Structures are given as C-alpha cells and as structure tokens.
C-alpha cells in the first residue's frame, strides 16, 4: 500500500510538471469583417461632409464701365445749375462796436448796418440777446438784393459796472445763416452814487 501511494504521488507530480502543449488546431485567428458599404456610397458620404481644411473663397467684384455709368455722378451741367441758383448774402459794415464809457444808468443805442450782397431776397428770421439789458430790433420784411438794413441794439446800463460785452445773435436765410454782433464798453459808477452806497 505504501508503494502504491508513492507511485500515485509521483504520477500526479509528473502530470503537473509536464508543460501544457497547445494545439495549433484550437488556436483562433481574428476574423476580418468586410464593410458592407460600397465605394460609391462612401464617396457620396465624403462629399456630404464639410471639409475642415477648406478656406472660404473671396469673391472679387470688378466694376465694369457699364456699372460706373449706372452710378449717379454729378455732371457739369448739374453743378452749374446748383451754382447758379440765386442765394442771399449779408455783409455787415462792422460786427463789433464799442460805446467807450457810460455812466451807470445811461442808455445807449446803436445800429449794425448791413447790405444784401446776394441775388435773392434776404430774410432776417430773428435776433436774440445774451441778457435783458440788451434789446435787439430787426426788419420784419425781406431785404432785396443790393438793399440795406440794420440790426438795432438798445443797451440799458442800469445796475451794470465795469467792462460790458453784450452780444446779439442774428438768424437769417443766408449762407452762413447765423451772425453774432458785439457791443462793448465800460460802465462807470458815479462818485456820488458810490458815497451814497457807502453811507
């Protein structure tokens, strides 16, 4: 029995120590699955997909002589027509006047004379002053070419002292349409008034 058990153990050891032999017939090779999509269908699919590397094409537009004719280019006759349209024009003898000195409380009047040097009717639309101490007046009727007119300025120096520079803004239909007239001078406070104010 001892001999039999020893023989059984030796046979078991021999079985485990024997290298496993691989059978070539049992080895499996990977199968290659052929695509069922035809070459024509694959080509259509490639055309449908946008190309990443493709860059947008810039369309060059070249103007032809016929295109240039269609564009509105002012002709010489049109330019002459615009230039020949009658326009009023105003020219002042002076746009700045000095009244030198005034005693406080005195009133001063001055007329800024002008001439319509244009070839159509000149209209004075309005005249405004910078303060209530200055009251402008202007003609309410149109001034014909080569005719003259004036912008009247009535200045009141009550409560004023020192250098004064009131202005009058004139609005017309000429080109340019706006003109600014200046009236300037010194307003002196009488000595008696100063003494009374001190007392």
Coordinates of N, CA and C in Angstrom, one line a residue, residues 104-175:
X104 N -23.3 154.7 -15.2 CA -24.3 153.7 -14.8 C -25.7 154.3 -14.8
X105 N -26.6 153.6 -15.5 CA -28.0 154.1 -15.7 C -28.2 154.7 -17.0
X106 N -27.2 155.0 -17.8 CA -27.4 155.6 -19.1 C -27.9 154.5 -20.1
X107 N -28.5 155.0 -21.2 CA -29.0 154.1 -22.2 C -28.2 154.4 -23.5
X108 N -27.9 153.4 -24.2 CA -27.1 153.6 -25.5 C -27.8 152.8 -26.6
X109 N -27.9 153.5 -27.8 CA -28.5 152.8 -29.0 C -27.4 152.8 -30.1
X110 N -27.4 151.7 -30.8 CA -26.5 151.6 -32.0 C -27.2 150.7 -33.0
X111 N -26.9 151.0 -34.3 CA -27.5 150.2 -35.5 C -26.3 149.6 -36.2
X112 N -26.4 148.3 -36.3 CA -25.4 147.5 -37.0 C -26.0 147.4 -38.5
X113 N -25.4 148.2 -39.4 CA -25.9 148.3 -40.8 C -25.3 147.1 -41.6
X114 N -26.1 146.7 -42.5 CA -25.7 145.6 -43.4 C -26.3 145.8 -44.8
X115 N -25.8 145.0 -45.8 CA -26.2 145.1 -47.2 C -26.4 143.7 -47.7
X116 N -27.5 143.5 -48.4 CA -27.7 142.2 -49.1 C -26.9 142.1 -50.4
X117 N -25.8 141.5 -50.3 CA -24.9 141.4 -51.5 C -25.2 140.2 -52.4
X118 N -26.3 139.4 -52.1 CA -26.6 138.3 -52.9 C -27.5 138.6 -54.0
X119 N -28.1 137.6 -54.6 CA -29.0 137.8 -55.8 C -30.4 137.3 -55.5
X120 N -30.8 137.2 -54.2 CA -32.2 136.8 -53.9 C -32.5 137.5 -52.6
X121 N -33.8 137.4 -52.2 CA -34.3 138.2 -51.0 C -33.7 137.7 -49.7
X122 N -33.2 138.6 -48.9 CA -32.6 138.3 -47.6 C -33.7 138.4 -46.5
X123 N -33.8 137.4 -45.7 CA -34.8 137.5 -44.6 C -34.1 137.3 -43.3
X124 N -34.4 138.3 -42.4 CA -33.9 138.2 -41.0 C -35.0 137.5 -40.2
X125 N -34.7 136.3 -39.8 CA -35.7 135.5 -39.1 C -35.9 135.9 -37.7
X126 N -34.8 136.1 -36.9 CA -34.9 136.6 -35.6 C -33.6 137.1 -35.1
X127 N -33.6 137.8 -33.9 CA -32.4 138.3 -33.3 C -32.6 138.2 -31.8
X128 N -31.6 137.6 -31.1 CA -31.7 137.3 -29.7 C -30.4 137.9 -29.0
X129 N -30.6 138.4 -27.7 CA -29.5 139.0 -26.9 C -29.1 138.1 -25.8
X130 N -28.0 138.3 -25.2 CA -27.5 137.5 -24.1 C -28.1 137.8 -22.8
X131 N -28.6 139.1 -22.6 CA -29.2 139.5 -21.4 C -30.3 140.4 -21.6
X132 N -31.1 140.7 -20.5 CA -32.2 141.6 -20.6 C -31.8 143.1 -20.8
X133 N -30.5 143.4 -20.5 CA -30.1 144.7 -20.6 C -29.9 145.2 -22.1
X134 N -29.9 144.2 -23.0 CA -29.8 144.5 -24.4 C -31.0 144.0 -25.2
X135 N -31.6 145.0 -25.9 CA -32.8 144.7 -26.7 C -32.6 144.9 -28.2
X136 N -32.6 143.8 -29.0 CA -32.3 143.9 -30.4 C -33.6 144.2 -31.2
X137 N -33.5 144.8 -32.3 CA -34.6 145.0 -33.3 C -34.1 144.7 -34.7
X138 N -35.0 144.3 -35.6 CA -34.6 143.9 -36.9 C -35.7 144.1 -37.9
X139 N -35.5 144.2 -39.2 CA -36.5 144.4 -40.2 C -37.4 143.1 -40.3
X140 N -38.7 143.3 -40.3 CA -39.6 142.2 -40.5 C -39.9 141.9 -41.9
X141 N -39.5 142.7 -42.8 CA -39.7 142.4 -44.3 C -38.4 142.0 -44.9
X142 N -38.5 141.3 -46.1 CA -37.3 140.9 -46.8 C -36.5 142.0 -47.4
X143 N -35.2 141.8 -47.4 CA -34.3 142.8 -48.0 C -33.9 142.3 -49.4
X144 N -34.2 143.1 -50.4 CA -33.9 142.8 -51.7 C -32.4 142.9 -52.0
X145 N -31.9 142.2 -53.1 CA -30.5 142.4 -53.5 C -30.1 143.8 -53.6
X146 N -28.9 144.1 -53.1 CA -28.3 145.5 -53.1 C -29.0 146.5 -52.1
X147 N -30.1 146.0 -51.5 CA -30.7 146.9 -50.5 C -30.0 146.7 -49.1
X148 N -30.2 147.7 -48.3 CA -29.5 147.7 -47.0 C -30.6 147.7 -45.8
X149 N -30.1 147.4 -44.7 CA -30.9 147.4 -43.5 C -30.0 147.5 -42.2
X150 N -30.6 147.3 -41.1 CA -29.8 147.4 -39.9 C -30.4 146.5 -38.8
X151 N -29.6 146.1 -37.8 CA -30.0 145.4 -36.6 C -29.8 146.5 -35.5
X152 N -30.9 146.9 -34.9 CA -30.8 147.9 -33.8 C -30.5 147.3 -32.5
X153 N -29.7 147.9 -31.7 CA -29.4 147.4 -30.3 C -29.6 148.6 -29.3
X154 N -30.5 148.3 -28.4 CA -30.8 149.2 -27.3 C -30.2 148.7 -26.0
X155 N -29.2 149.4 -25.5 CA -28.5 148.9 -24.3 C -28.8 149.8 -23.1
X156 N -29.2 149.1 -22.0 CA -29.5 149.8 -20.7 C -28.5 149.4 -19.7
X157 N -27.8 150.4 -19.1 CA -26.6 150.1 -18.2 C -27.0 150.2 -16.8
X158 N -28.3 150.2 -16.5 CA -28.8 150.2 -15.1 C -28.3 148.9 -14.3
X159 N -27.6 149.2 -13.2 CA -27.1 148.1 -12.4 C -25.8 147.5 -12.9
X160 N -25.3 148.0 -14.0 CA -24.0 147.5 -14.6 C -22.8 148.3 -14.1
X161 N -21.7 147.6 -14.0 CA -20.4 148.2 -13.6 C -19.3 147.5 -14.2
X162 N -18.3 148.3 -14.7 CA -17.1 147.8 -15.3 C -17.2 147.4 -16.7
X163 N -16.4 146.5 -17.2 CA -16.4 146.2 -18.7 C -17.6 145.4 -19.0
X164 N -18.3 145.7 -20.1 CA -19.5 145.1 -20.5 C -19.3 144.6 -22.0
X165 N -19.9 143.4 -22.3 CA -19.8 142.9 -23.7 C -21.0 142.1 -24.0
X166 N -22.2 142.8 -24.1 CA -23.4 142.1 -24.6 C -23.3 141.7 -26.0
X167 N -23.9 140.6 -26.4 CA -23.9 140.2 -27.8 C -25.3 139.9 -28.3
X168 N -25.5 140.1 -29.6 CA -26.8 139.8 -30.3 C -26.5 138.8 -31.4
X169 N -27.3 137.7 -31.4 CA -27.2 136.7 -32.4 C -28.3 136.9 -33.4
X170 N -27.9 137.0 -34.7 CA -28.9 137.2 -35.8 C -29.0 135.9 -36.6
X171 N -30.3 135.5 -36.9 CA -30.6 134.3 -37.7 C -31.2 134.8 -39.0
X172 N -30.6 134.3 -40.1 CA -31.0 134.7 -41.5 C -31.2 133.5 -42.4
X173 N -31.6 133.7 -43.6 CA -31.7 132.6 -44.6 C -30.5 132.6 -45.5
X174 N -29.4 133.4 -45.1 CA -28.2 133.4 -45.9 C -27.3 132.2 -45.6
X175 N -26.2 132.2 -46.2 CA -25.2 131.1 -46.0 C -23.8 131.8 -45.7

